[in-house]
mmCIF file of C-alpha atoms in Angstrom:
data_model
loop_
_atom_site.group_PDB
_atom_site.id
_atom_site.type_symbol
_atom_site.label_atom_id
_atom_site.label_comp_id
_atom_site.label_asym_id
_atom_site.label_seq_id
_atom_site.Cartn_x
_atom_site.Cartn_y
_atom_site.Cartn_z
ATOM 1 C CA MET A 1 20.175 -15.849 0.398
ATOM 2 C CA ALA A 2 17.851 -16.457 3.373
ATOM 3 C CA ILE A 3 14.989 -13.955 4.312
ATOM 4 C CA ALA A 4 14.273 -14.215 7.865
ATOM 5 C CA VAL A 5 11.318 -12.853 9.640
ATOM 6 C CA GLY A 6 11.420 -11.951 13.212
ATOM 7 C CA HIS A 7 10.858 -9.278 15.885
ATOM 8 C CA CYS A 8 12.202 -5.902 16.329
ATOM 9 C CA HIS A 9 13.073 -5.546 19.784
ATOM 10 C CA ASP A 10 15.250 -2.141 19.594
ATOM 11 C CA LEU A 11 12.720 0.353 18.936
ATOM 12 C CA LYS A 12 11.333 1.169 22.376
ATOM 13 C CA PRO A 13 9.227 4.231 23.378
ATOM 14 C CA PRO A 14 11.356 7.249 24.351
ATOM 15 C CA ALA A 15 11.541 8.060 28.153
ATOM 16 C CA VAL A 16 10.881 11.594 27.348
ATOM 17 C CA ARG A 17 8.761 12.256 24.168
ATOM 18 C CA GLY A 18 8.172 15.611 22.978
ATOM 19 C CA ARG A 19 5.220 16.829 20.849
ATOM 20 C CA HIS A 20 7.322 16.917 17.904
ATOM 21 C CA TYR A 21 9.044 13.509 18.256
ATOM 22 C CA ARG A 22 9.613 11.806 14.969
ATOM 23 C CA PRO A 23 11.173 8.340 14.210
ATOM 24 C CA HIS A 24 14.888 8.146 12.979
ATOM 25 C CA SER A 25 15.095 9.054 9.411
ATOM 26 C CA VAL A 26 15.136 5.989 6.980
ATOM 27 C CA THR A 27 15.416 5.787 3.410
ATOM 28 C CA GLN A 28 12.736 4.813 1.062
ATOM 29 C CA LEU A 29 12.237 1.281 0.165
ATOM 30 C CA ASP A 30 14.706 0.251 -2.402
ATOM 31 C CA ARG A 31 13.041 -1.907 -4.937
ATOM 32 C CA SER A 32 16.377 -3.539 -5.785
ATOM 33 C CA LEU A 33 16.269 -5.063 -2.439
ATOM 34 C CA LEU A 34 13.821 -7.556 -3.528
ATOM 35 C CA GLU A 35 14.781 -7.576 -7.319
ATOM 36 C CA ARG A 36 18.360 -8.792 -6.411
ATOM 37 C CA ASP A 37 17.039 -11.684 -4.542
ATOM 38 C CA ASN A 38 15.681 -12.937 -7.714
ATOM 39 C CA GLN A 39 18.893 -12.525 -9.647
ATOM 40 C CA GLU A 40 20.725 -14.538 -7.013
ATOM 41 C CA ARG A 41 17.917 -17.059 -6.691
ATOM 42 C CA ASN A 42 19.100 -18.030 -10.259
ATOM 43 C CA ALA A 43 22.462 -18.079 -9.530
ATOM 44 C CA LEU A 44 22.689 -20.182 -6.548
ATOM 45 C CA SER A 45 21.075 -23.332 -5.135
ATOM 46 C CA PRO A 46 19.395 -23.662 -1.859
ATOM 47 C CA GLN A 47 21.533 -25.391 0.879
ATOM 48 C CA ARG A 48 19.703 -24.932 4.034
ATOM 49 C CA ARG A 49 16.518 -23.257 5.700
ATOM 50 C CA CYS A 50 17.099 -20.442 8.485
ATOM 51 C CA LEU A 51 15.639 -21.493 11.760
ATOM 52 C CA SER A 52 13.968 -17.990 12.589
ATOM 53 C CA SER A 53 10.225 -18.589 12.784
ATOM 54 C CA PRO A 54 9.144 -18.146 10.077
ATOM 55 C CA CYS A 55 11.964 -18.165 7.530
ATOM 56 C CA PHE A 56 11.618 -18.702 3.738
ATOM 57 C CA THR A 57 14.737 -19.471 2.100
ATOM 58 C CA THR A 58 14.995 -17.898 -1.658
ATOM 59 C CA VAL A 59 18.851 -18.734 -2.098
ATOM 60 C CA THR A 60 21.236 -19.558 0.486
ATOM 61 C CA GLU A 61 25.087 -19.588 0.407
ATOM 62 C CA PRO A 62 26.946 -22.855 2.024
ATOM 63 C CA ALA A 63 26.511 -23.372 5.645
ATOM 64 C CA SER A 64 28.997 -21.295 7.509
ATOM 65 C CA ASP A 65 30.857 -22.164 10.762
ATOM 66 C CA ASP A 66 30.440 -18.474 11.763
ATOM 67 C CA ALA A 67 28.571 -17.700 14.837
ATOM 68 C CA HIS A 68 27.260 -14.499 13.247
ATOM 69 C CA ASP A 69 26.261 -16.111 9.858
ATOM 70 C CA ASP A 70 22.676 -15.054 10.668
ATOM 71 C CA LYS A 71 23.518 -11.628 10.396
ATOM 72 C CA LYS A 72 24.629 -11.927 6.845
ATOM 73 C CA MET A 73 21.024 -12.516 5.898
ATOM 74 C CA PRO A 74 18.405 -9.835 5.005
ATOM 75 C CA ARG A 75 15.788 -9.623 7.784
ATOM 76 C CA VAL A 76 12.067 -8.566 7.381
ATOM 77 C CA GLU A 77 11.412 -7.581 11.161
ATOM 78 C CA ILE A 78 7.871 -6.694 12.463
ATOM 79 C CA VAL A 79 8.238 -3.441 14.296
ATOM 80 C CA ALA A 80 4.847 -2.870 15.156
ATOM 81 C CA GLY A 81 1.580 -4.750 15.035
ATOM 82 C CA ARG A 82 3.436 -8.116 15.798
ATOM 83 C CA HIS A 83 0.541 -9.343 18.278
ATOM 84 C CA ALA A 84 -2.397 -8.494 15.857
ATOM 85 C CA ARG A 85 -4.481 -11.125 14.103
ATOM 86 C CA GLY A 86 -3.296 -11.978 11.041
ATOM 87 C CA VAL A 87 -0.178 -10.177 10.907
ATOM 88 C CA HIS A 88 2.253 -13.300 11.091
ATOM 89 C CA GLU A 89 0.566 -14.956 8.318
ATOM 90 C CA LEU A 90 0.608 -11.749 6.111
ATOM 91 C CA ILE A 91 4.493 -11.615 6.682
ATOM 92 C CA ALA A 92 4.739 -15.221 5.878
ATOM 93 C CA GLU A 93 2.878 -15.040 2.488
ATOM 94 C CA ALA A 94 5.024 -11.982 1.732
ATOM 95 C CA ALA A 95 8.210 -13.737 2.434
ATOM 96 C CA GLY A 96 7.027 -16.922 0.540
ATOM 97 C CA ALA A 97 6.052 -14.438 -2.298
ATOM 98 C CA ILE A 98 9.622 -12.680 -2.309
ATOM 99 C CA ALA A 99 11.041 -16.377 -2.275
ATOM 100 C CA SER A 100 9.183 -17.132 -5.481
ATOM 101 C CA GLY A 101 11.101 -14.322 -7.529
ATOM 102 C CA THR A 102 8.424 -11.546 -7.645
ATOM 103 C CA ARG A 103 8.931 -7.965 -7.857
ATOM 104 C CA LEU A 104 7.357 -5.011 -6.327
ATOM 105 C CA VAL A 105 5.509 -2.913 -8.777
ATOM 106 C CA PRO A 106 3.892 0.583 -8.398
ATOM 107 C CA ALA A 107 0.279 0.830 -7.440
ATOM 108 C CA GLN A 108 -1.531 2.218 -10.530
ATOM 109 C CA SER A 109 -3.991 4.253 -8.571
ATOM 110 C CA GLY A 110 -1.844 4.793 -5.575
ATOM 111 C CA LEU A 111 -0.250 7.990 -4.320
ATOM 112 C CA GLY A 112 2.896 8.489 -2.656
ATOM 113 C CA GLY A 113 4.764 5.339 -3.831
ATOM 114 C CA ALA A 114 2.726 2.492 -2.986
ATOM 115 C CA LEU A 115 3.962 -0.783 -4.138
ATOM 116 C CA LEU A 116 2.147 -3.951 -4.679
ATOM 117 C CA LEU A 117 3.738 -7.571 -4.077
ATOM 118 C CA LYS A 118 2.662 -10.198 -6.339
ATOM 119 C CA ASP A 119 3.078 -13.823 -5.865
ATOM 120 C CA GLY A 120 5.489 -15.085 -8.523
ATOM 121 C CA ARG A 121 3.938 -18.333 -8.763
ATOM 122 C CA SER A 122 0.085 -17.814 -8.623
ATOM 123 C CA GLY A 123 0.298 -14.140 -9.924
ATOM 124 C CA GLU A 124 -1.984 -13.129 -7.164
ATOM 125 C CA HIS A 125 -1.538 -9.840 -5.321
ATOM 126 C CA VAL A 126 -0.400 -10.476 -1.823
ATOM 127 C CA ALA A 127 0.164 -7.142 0.060
ATOM 128 C CA VAL A 128 0.404 -3.400 -0.497
ATOM 129 C CA ILE A 129 3.706 -2.021 0.808
ATOM 130 C CA LYS A 130 3.966 1.836 1.875
ATOM 131 C CA PRO A 131 7.728 2.829 2.548
ATOM 132 C CA LEU A 132 8.539 5.791 4.805
ATOM 133 C CA ASP A 133 9.983 8.401 2.885
ATOM 134 C CA ASP A 134 13.333 9.844 3.882
ATOM 135 C CA ALA A 135 12.579 12.329 6.781
ATOM 136 C CA THR A 136 15.237 14.457 5.420
ATOM 137 C CA SER A 137 14.143 14.473 1.747
ATOM 138 C CA SER A 138 12.377 17.734 0.239
ATOM 139 C CA PRO A 139 8.726 17.262 -1.069
ATOM 140 C CA SER A 140 9.614 18.952 -3.865
ATOM 141 C CA THR A 141 12.361 16.454 -4.950
ATOM 142 C CA ASN A 142 10.873 13.387 -3.656
ATOM 143 C CA VAL A 143 7.574 13.236 -5.715
ATOM 144 C CA GLY A 144 6.237 9.753 -5.279
ATOM 145 C CA GLY A 145 9.085 8.589 -3.400
ATOM 146 C CA GLY A 146 7.272 7.263 -0.048
ATOM 147 C CA TYR A 147 5.033 8.080 2.632
ATOM 148 C CA GLU A 148 5.747 10.531 5.569
ATOM 149 C CA SER A 149 6.217 8.798 8.926
ATOM 150 C CA LYS A 150 2.780 10.156 10.089
ATOM 151 C CA ALA A 151 0.913 8.354 7.360
ATOM 152 C CA VAL A 152 2.454 5.065 7.560
ATOM 153 C CA LEU A 153 2.069 4.921 11.567
ATOM 154 C CA ARG A 154 -1.650 5.498 11.027
ATOM 155 C CA GLU A 155 -2.306 3.070 8.690
ATOM 156 C CA VAL A 156 -0.942 0.548 11.264
ATOM 157 C CA ALA A 157 -2.727 2.315 13.883
ATOM 158 C CA ALA A 158 -6.031 2.125 12.073
ATOM 159 C CA TYR A 159 -5.627 -1.979 12.017
ATOM 160 C CA LEU A 160 -4.801 -2.038 15.538
ATOM 161 C CA LEU A 161 -7.729 -0.069 16.443
ATOM 162 C CA ASP A 162 -10.100 -2.274 14.539
ATOM 163 C CA HIS A 163 -10.645 -4.835 17.038
ATOM 164 C CA ASP A 164 -11.743 -8.100 16.040
ATOM 165 C CA GLY A 165 -11.862 -7.171 12.573
ATOM 166 C CA PHE A 166 -15.151 -5.046 13.231
ATOM 167 C CA ALA A 167 -14.832 -3.015 10.173
ATOM 168 C CA SER A 168 -12.766 -5.448 7.953
ATOM 169 C CA VAL A 169 -9.502 -3.357 7.996
ATOM 170 C CA ALA A 170 -6.793 -5.871 6.311
ATOM 171 C CA PRO A 171 -4.014 -6.970 8.283
ATOM 172 C CA THR A 172 -1.340 -4.220 8.405
ATOM 173 C CA ALA A 173 1.904 -3.956 10.122
ATOM 174 C CA LEU A 174 4.985 -1.854 10.284
ATOM 175 C CA ILE A 175 8.317 -3.611 9.428
ATOM 176 C CA LYS A 176 11.965 -3.245 9.139
ATOM 177 C CA ILE A 177 13.840 -4.479 6.149
ATOM 178 C CA SER A 178 17.505 -4.938 6.838
ATOM 179 C CA ARG A 179 20.158 -6.297 4.333
ATOM 180 C CA PRO A 180 24.043 -6.584 4.602
ATOM 181 C CA GLU A 181 25.762 -3.245 3.252
ATOM 182 C CA MET A 182 22.298 -1.497 2.401
ATOM 183 C CA GLU A 183 20.593 1.154 4.402
ATOM 184 C CA THR A 184 17.540 -0.058 6.705
ATOM 185 C CA THR A 185 14.140 0.614 5.258
ATOM 186 C CA VAL A 186 11.004 0.933 7.309
ATOM 187 C CA ALA A 187 7.545 0.336 5.577
ATOM 188 C CA SER A 188 3.913 -0.324 6.437
ATOM 189 C CA ILE A 189 2.645 -3.724 4.849
ATOM 190 C CA GLN A 190 -0.987 -4.350 4.369
ATOM 191 C CA ARG A 191 -2.701 -7.483 2.911
ATOM 192 C CA PHE A 192 -4.018 -6.955 -0.434
ATOM 193 C CA VAL A 193 -8.002 -7.008 -0.830
ATOM 194 C CA ALA A 194 -9.287 -8.587 -3.847
ATOM 195 C CA HIS A 195 -11.931 -6.651 -5.104
ATOM 196 C CA HIS A 196 -13.535 -5.397 -8.565
ATOM 197 C CA TYR A 197 -15.169 -2.117 -7.577
ATOM 198 C CA ASP A 198 -14.557 0.862 -5.312
ATOM 199 C CA ALA A 199 -17.735 2.331 -3.518
ATOM 200 C CA GLY A 200 -17.428 5.361 -6.194
ATOM 201 C CA GLU A 201 -18.173 3.071 -9.080
ATOM 202 C CA LEU A 202 -21.419 1.380 -7.851
ATOM 203 C CA GLY A 203 -23.252 3.723 -5.486
ATOM 204 C CA PRO A 204 -24.498 2.850 -2.153
ATOM 205 C CA SER A 205 -27.670 1.276 -2.948
ATOM 206 C CA ARG A 206 -26.596 -2.170 -2.548
ATOM 207 C CA PHE A 207 -24.311 -1.736 0.322
ATOM 208 C CA SER A 208 -25.395 -3.874 3.706
ATOM 209 C CA VAL A 209 -26.274 -1.495 6.238
ATOM 210 C CA THR A 210 -23.852 -3.353 8.637
ATOM 211 C CA SER A 211 -20.788 -2.642 6.512
ATOM 212 C CA VAL A 212 -21.624 1.046 6.285
ATOM 213 C CA HIS A 213 -22.210 1.272 9.976
ATOM 214 C CA ARG A 214 -18.985 -0.453 10.924
ATOM 215 C CA VAL A 215 -16.794 1.576 8.375
ATOM 216 C CA GLY A 216 -18.508 4.737 9.986
ATOM 217 C CA ILE A 217 -18.083 3.640 13.448
ATOM 218 C CA LEU A 218 -14.207 3.363 12.589
ATOM 219 C CA ASP A 219 -14.108 6.571 10.885
ATOM 220 C CA VAL A 220 -15.712 8.229 13.641
ATOM 221 C CA ARG A 221 -13.253 6.920 16.088
ATOM 222 C CA LEU A 222 -10.215 7.785 13.963
ATOM 223 C CA LEU A 223 -11.569 11.430 12.914
ATOM 224 C CA ASN A 224 -10.886 10.322 9.311
ATOM 225 C CA ILE A 225 -10.517 13.537 7.291
ATOM 226 C CA ASP A 226 -10.334 11.393 3.820
ATOM 227 C CA ARG A 227 -13.068 8.830 3.867
ATOM 228 C CA HIS A 228 -13.981 9.145 0.046
ATOM 229 C CA ALA A 229 -15.609 6.721 -2.258
ATOM 230 C CA GLY A 230 -12.355 5.707 -3.670
ATOM 231 C CA ASN A 231 -10.826 4.091 -0.419
ATOM 232 C CA ILE A 232 -14.040 2.058 0.154
ATOM 233 C CA LEU A 233 -13.393 -1.241 -1.623
ATOM 234 C CA VAL A 234 -16.602 -3.372 -2.320
ATOM 235 C CA LYS A 235 -16.261 -6.896 -2.017
ATOM 236 C CA ASN A 236 -18.335 -9.347 -4.260
ATOM 237 C CA PRO A 237 -21.059 -11.873 -2.425
ATOM 238 C CA PRO A 238 -19.790 -15.366 -3.318
ATOM 239 C CA THR A 239 -23.558 -16.304 -4.298
ATOM 240 C CA SER A 240 -26.912 -14.395 -4.809
ATOM 241 C CA ASP A 241 -29.860 -14.974 -2.551
ATOM 242 C CA CYS A 242 -32.477 -17.137 -3.991
ATOM 243 C CA ALA A 243 -36.397 -15.953 -3.289
ATOM 244 C CA ALA A 244 -39.183 -18.258 -2.618
ATOM 245 C CA ASP A 245 -40.378 -17.846 -6.243
ATOM 246 C CA GLY A 246 -36.937 -19.094 -7.531
ATOM 247 C CA SER A 247 -35.909 -15.472 -8.715
ATOM 248 C CA THR A 248 -32.558 -14.363 -7.624
ATOM 249 C CA SER A 249 -31.926 -11.164 -5.731
ATOM 250 C CA ALA A 250 -28.478 -9.562 -5.457
ATOM 251 C CA ALA A 251 -27.071 -9.666 -1.748
ATOM 252 C CA PRO A 252 -26.194 -6.582 -0.030
ATOM 253 C CA LEU A 253 -22.552 -6.009 -0.843
ATOM 254 C CA GLU A 254 -19.737 -5.957 2.017
ATOM 255 C CA LEU A 255 -17.087 -2.914 2.051
ATOM 256 C CA VAL A 256 -13.514 -3.186 3.308
ATOM 257 C CA PRO A 257 -12.040 0.565 4.111
ATOM 258 C CA ILE A 258 -8.519 0.934 3.148
ATOM 259 C CA ASP A 259 -6.139 4.102 3.100
ATOM 260 C CA HIS A 260 -5.906 5.341 6.666
ATOM 261 C CA GLY A 261 -2.833 7.626 6.462
ATOM 262 C CA LEU A 262 -5.145 10.803 6.968
ATOM 263 C CA CYS A 263 -6.850 9.520 10.122
ATOM 264 C CA LEU A 264 -5.923 10.548 13.739
ATOM 265 C CA PRO A 265 -4.893 14.203 12.997
ATOM 266 C CA GLU A 266 -3.090 16.021 15.639
ATOM 267 C CA GLU A 267 -5.904 18.800 16.089
ATOM 268 C CA LEU A 268 -9.587 18.693 15.542
ATOM 269 C CA ASP A 269 -10.015 18.960 11.908
ATOM 270 C CA ASP A 270 -13.319 18.676 9.204
ATOM 271 C CA PRO A 271 -13.664 15.191 8.738
ATOM 272 C CA TYR A 272 -14.894 13.872 5.046
ATOM 273 C CA PHE A 273 -17.012 10.984 5.541
ATOM 274 C CA GLU A 274 -18.457 9.499 2.109
ATOM 275 C CA TRP A 275 -21.215 7.707 3.973
ATOM 276 C CA LEU A 276 -22.576 10.572 5.868
ATOM 277 C CA HIS A 277 -25.704 10.792 3.415
ATOM 278 C CA TRP A 278 -26.022 7.417 2.457
ATOM 279 C CA PRO A 279 -29.577 6.263 3.565
ATOM 280 C CA GLN A 280 -27.944 3.310 5.745
ATOM 281 C CA SER A 281 -26.326 5.931 7.870
ATOM 282 C CA SER A 282 -29.603 7.162 8.958
ATOM 283 C CA ARG A 283 -30.710 3.406 10.244
ATOM 284 C CA PRO A 284 -30.383 3.012 13.775
ATOM 285 C CA PHE A 285 -27.649 0.927 15.264
ATOM 286 C CA SER A 286 -28.102 -2.686 15.890
ATOM 287 C CA GLY A 287 -27.720 -4.380 19.316
ATOM 288 C CA THR A 288 -24.462 -6.013 18.158
ATOM 289 C CA GLU A 289 -22.844 -2.412 16.983
ATOM 290 C CA LEU A 290 -24.366 -0.803 20.454
ATOM 291 C CA ASP A 291 -22.429 -3.439 22.244
ATOM 292 C CA TYR A 292 -19.100 -3.001 20.354
ATOM 293 C CA ILE A 293 -19.290 0.716 20.679
ATOM 294 C CA ALA A 294 -19.853 0.297 24.419
ATOM 295 C CA SER A 295 -16.942 -2.240 24.973
ATOM 296 C CA LEU A 296 -14.592 0.226 23.287
ATOM 297 C CA ASP A 297 -11.981 1.547 26.083
ATOM 298 C CA PRO A 298 -10.436 4.631 24.577
ATOM 299 C CA PHE A 299 -7.837 4.996 27.634
ATOM 300 C CA LYS A 300 -6.914 1.489 27.094
ATOM 301 C CA ASP A 301 -6.598 2.034 23.349
ATOM 302 C CA ALA A 302 -4.429 5.213 24.028
ATOM 303 C CA GLU A 303 -2.007 3.203 26.006
ATOM 304 C CA MET A 304 -1.793 0.460 23.353
ATOM 305 C CA LEU A 305 -0.713 2.982 20.748
ATOM 306 C CA ARG A 306 1.802 4.485 22.922
ATOM 307 C CA GLU A 307 3.537 1.144 23.326
ATOM 308 C CA GLU A 308 3.106 -0.203 19.865
ATOM 309 C CA LEU A 309 3.640 3.101 17.845
ATOM 310 C CA PRO A 310 5.711 5.298 20.276
ATOM 311 C CA SER A 311 6.391 7.721 17.339
ATOM 312 C CA LEU A 312 2.630 8.632 17.049
ATOM 313 C CA THR A 313 2.246 11.885 18.716
ATOM 314 C CA GLU A 314 0.112 12.471 21.879
ATOM 315 C CA PRO A 315 -2.357 15.005 20.016
ATOM 316 C CA ALA A 316 -3.061 12.556 17.778
ATOM 317 C CA ILE A 317 -3.700 10.076 20.539
ATOM 318 C CA ARG A 318 -5.968 12.432 22.374
ATOM 319 C CA ILE A 319 -8.026 12.641 19.253
ATOM 320 C CA LEU A 320 -8.747 8.925 19.406
ATOM 321 C CA THR A 321 -10.008 9.094 23.130
ATOM 322 C CA LEU A 322 -12.019 12.264 22.715
ATOM 323 C CA CYS A 323 -13.922 10.867 19.409
ATOM 324 C CA THR A 324 -14.464 7.421 20.872
ATOM 325 C CA VAL A 325 -15.981 8.995 24.013
ATOM 326 C CA PHE A 326 -17.960 11.145 21.855
ATOM 327 C CA LEU A 327 -19.274 8.074 19.689
ATOM 328 C CA GLN A 328 -20.063 6.063 23.026
ATOM 329 C CA ARG A 329 -22.107 8.701 24.486
ATOM 330 C CA ALA A 330 -23.834 9.955 21.226
ATOM 331 C CA ALA A 331 -24.867 6.067 20.477
ATOM 332 C CA ALA A 332 -26.111 5.673 24.101
ATOM 333 C CA ALA A 333 -28.104 8.686 23.697
ATOM 334 C CA GLY A 334 -29.865 7.182 20.858
ATOM 335 C CA LEU A 335 -28.259 9.142 17.789
ATOM 336 C CA CYS A 336 -27.719 7.272 14.455
ATOM 337 C CA LEU A 337 -24.392 7.330 12.577
ATOM 338 C CA ALA A 338 -25.666 10.235 10.073
ATOM 339 C CA ASP A 339 -26.389 12.259 13.300
ATOM 340 C CA ILE A 340 -23.021 11.658 14.959
ATOM 341 C CA GLY A 341 -21.121 12.334 11.706
ATOM 342 C CA ASP A 342 -23.148 15.571 10.898
ATOM 343 C CA MET A 343 -22.031 16.653 14.272
ATOM 344 C CA MET A 344 -18.342 16.174 13.556
ATOM 345 C CA THR A 345 -18.554 18.006 10.250
ATOM 346 C CA ARG A 346 -18.254 21.851 9.725
ATOM 347 C CA GLU A 347 -20.785 23.674 8.137
ATOM 348 C CA PHE A 348 -20.422 26.877 5.367
ATOM 349 C CA SER A 349 -22.448 30.003 5.757
ATOM 350 C CA SER A 350 -21.872 33.170 4.090
ATOM 351 C CA ALA A 351 -18.859 31.653 2.230
ATOM 352 C CA GLU A 352 -17.236 31.052 5.756
ATOM 353 C CA GLU A 353 -16.397 27.816 7.442
ATOM 354 C CA GLY A 354 -17.809 27.700 10.823
ATOM 355 C CA LEU A 355 -16.974 25.091 13.725
ATOM 356 C CA SER A 356 -18.674 21.699 13.686
ATOM 357 C CA ALA A 357 -21.032 21.079 16.912
ATOM 358 C CA LEU A 358 -17.904 18.634 18.088
ATOM 359 C CA GLU A 359 -15.515 21.587 17.981
ATOM 360 C CA ALA A 360 -17.853 23.965 19.460
ATOM 361 C CA LEU A 361 -18.526 21.637 22.449
ATOM 362 C CA CYS A 362 -14.377 21.222 22.794
ATOM 363 C CA LYS A 363 -14.038 25.167 22.685
ATOM 364 C CA LYS A 364 -16.575 25.529 25.357
ATOM 365 C CA ALA A 365 -14.846 22.897 27.276
ATOM 366 C CA VAL A 366 -11.274 24.407 26.779
ATOM 367 C CA ASP A 367 -12.614 27.930 27.436
ATOM 368 C CA SER A 368 -13.661 26.667 30.975
ATOM 369 C CA ILE A 369 -9.945 25.972 31.786
ATOM 370 C CA ASP A 370 -8.134 28.426 29.673
ATOM 371 C CA THR A 371 -9.858 31.814 28.700
ATOM 372 C CA GLN A 372 -7.234 32.543 26.310
ATOM 373 C CA SER A 373 -7.867 29.307 24.146
ATOM 374 C CA PRO A 374 -7.382 29.806 20.286
ATOM 375 C CA LYS A 375 -10.702 29.600 18.001
ATOM 376 C CA ARG A 376 -9.152 26.289 16.502
ATOM 377 C CA VAL A 377 -8.960 23.551 19.104
ATOM 378 C CA SER A 378 -5.673 21.521 19.746
ATOM 379 C CA PHE A 379 -4.762 19.547 22.658
ATOM 380 C CA GLY A 380 -1.043 19.637 22.438
ATOM 381 C CA GLU A 381 -0.628 22.329 24.673
ATOM 382 C CA LEU A 382 -2.655 20.977 27.641
ATOM 383 C CA GLY A 383 -0.874 19.261 30.520
ATOM 384 C CA GLY A 384 -2.197 16.065 32.041
ATOM 385 C CA GLU A 385 -4.441 17.785 34.861
ATOM 386 C CA GLU A 386 -5.887 20.305 32.118
ATOM 387 C CA TRP A 387 -6.505 17.362 29.880
ATOM 388 C CA ALA A 388 -8.356 15.719 32.348
ATOM 389 C CA ALA A 389 -10.356 18.745 33.410
ATOM 390 C CA PHE A 390 -11.015 19.392 29.726
ATOM 391 C CA MET A 391 -12.336 15.855 29.310
ATOM 392 C CA GLU A 392 -14.588 16.093 32.517
ATOM 393 C CA LYS A 393 -16.103 19.233 31.135
ATOM 394 C CA PHE A 394 -16.332 17.924 27.807
ATOM 395 C CA GLU A 395 -18.549 15.236 28.843
ATOM 396 C CA GLN A 396 -20.753 17.473 31.173
ATOM 397 C CA LEU A 397 -21.707 19.273 27.849
ATOM 398 C CA LEU A 398 -22.692 15.999 25.872
ATOM 399 C CA PRO A 399 -26.120 15.215 27.046
ATOM 400 C CA PRO A 400 -27.639 18.757 26.209
ATOM 401 C CA ALA A 401 -25.948 18.742 22.918
ATOM 402 C CA PHE A 402 -27.374 15.337 21.966
ATOM 403 C CA GLU A 403 -30.821 16.348 23.097
ATOM 404 C CA ASP A 404 -30.548 19.482 20.874
ATOM 405 C CA LYS A 405 -29.575 17.380 17.877
ATOM 406 C CA LYS A 406 -32.423 15.037 18.201
ATOM 407 C CA ARG A 407 -34.699 18.167 18.263
ATOM 408 C CA GLY A 408 -32.995 19.543 15.425
ATOM 409 C CA ALA A 409 -31.204 22.483 17.074
ATOM 410 C CA GLY A 410 -27.698 23.492 16.750
ATOM 411 C CA VAL A 411 -24.965 23.922 19.296
ATOM 412 C CA ALA A 412 -24.454 27.103 20.712
ATOM 413 C CA LEU A 413 -20.949 28.706 21.057
ATOM 414 C CA ASN A 414 -22.098 30.855 23.777
#
């Protein structure tokens, strides 16, 4: 049976999308989908290779004259991310691993049903697959069955937004798995990152300043509310640096961020940045980092997300726009990563949670166009003209707020 890899062209952005638009309901990834390929592989002999590009044959039936023969083959179609770097190579390796007779196994430390795909020949892990949960399933009856659609979409969004691999997010795509007489499955697939530790096992002292800054820049843009030590992987350096006296010193360790299912919330929320109090976060941005931040185009990124991930809600996309603008203006004003993260994080006083400096600025901007605005800021109710007016007012409020931050003052609500 052949496994064809292609593009999915039938999922187009809807002409009109409401705030509560969701993808069509799909079932969770059926592990027998791939296990049965292994059984059939042992029963049949390969006869031909599919002409799809790329295509990997696990097992095939004899050639058929049926013009619709291709429709009988299982297909792995790239729904989103097909133009991103490294995606085609990832899918090709995954198809090759499937062809080798591998099985999907649950990730030991994963939540929500993450599955590991291992190459049957080399024994190396190839990818992490996170299936969509059935949108009609009850959470109470589907423990560990899959990921909700928002989480899977955000995993792909994080990779699409990590331009040029700046923060080292591993190649990620949204795929659709179709098999005759079985229901279609949608899942995210991400290249497995070989590692020995996560950030919580080592502590930050040996982490490179550049890696910390780059992970932090990504988290700020995405308003990541779940950047903890366990989802920052530590890559071992290939060698140790040798000092002039012949002694060796440990090279700075590089970081790889994973698990972005809780980024891009639909309203301003309290982020959790593990790196916030690491000493590297208080170091100034380098020239390369400042150039990268300045080169970001949040409005172009927003259009890209609307096209690639049409089910991602507009409020989540507006969060990206807002936070990228905030990052750009803050970096240009001379704030370091720790300053920026601190302004985005809520403070607790007298056992009560107050607004972060970013939320306070947004509330002032919203109040300027709507005096009846709620305490918590959400952008889902703003029309196009209101959103434009909000952003204009928001940017006007930033320079004095950044000066206050540099002087150690807070941002006043009134």
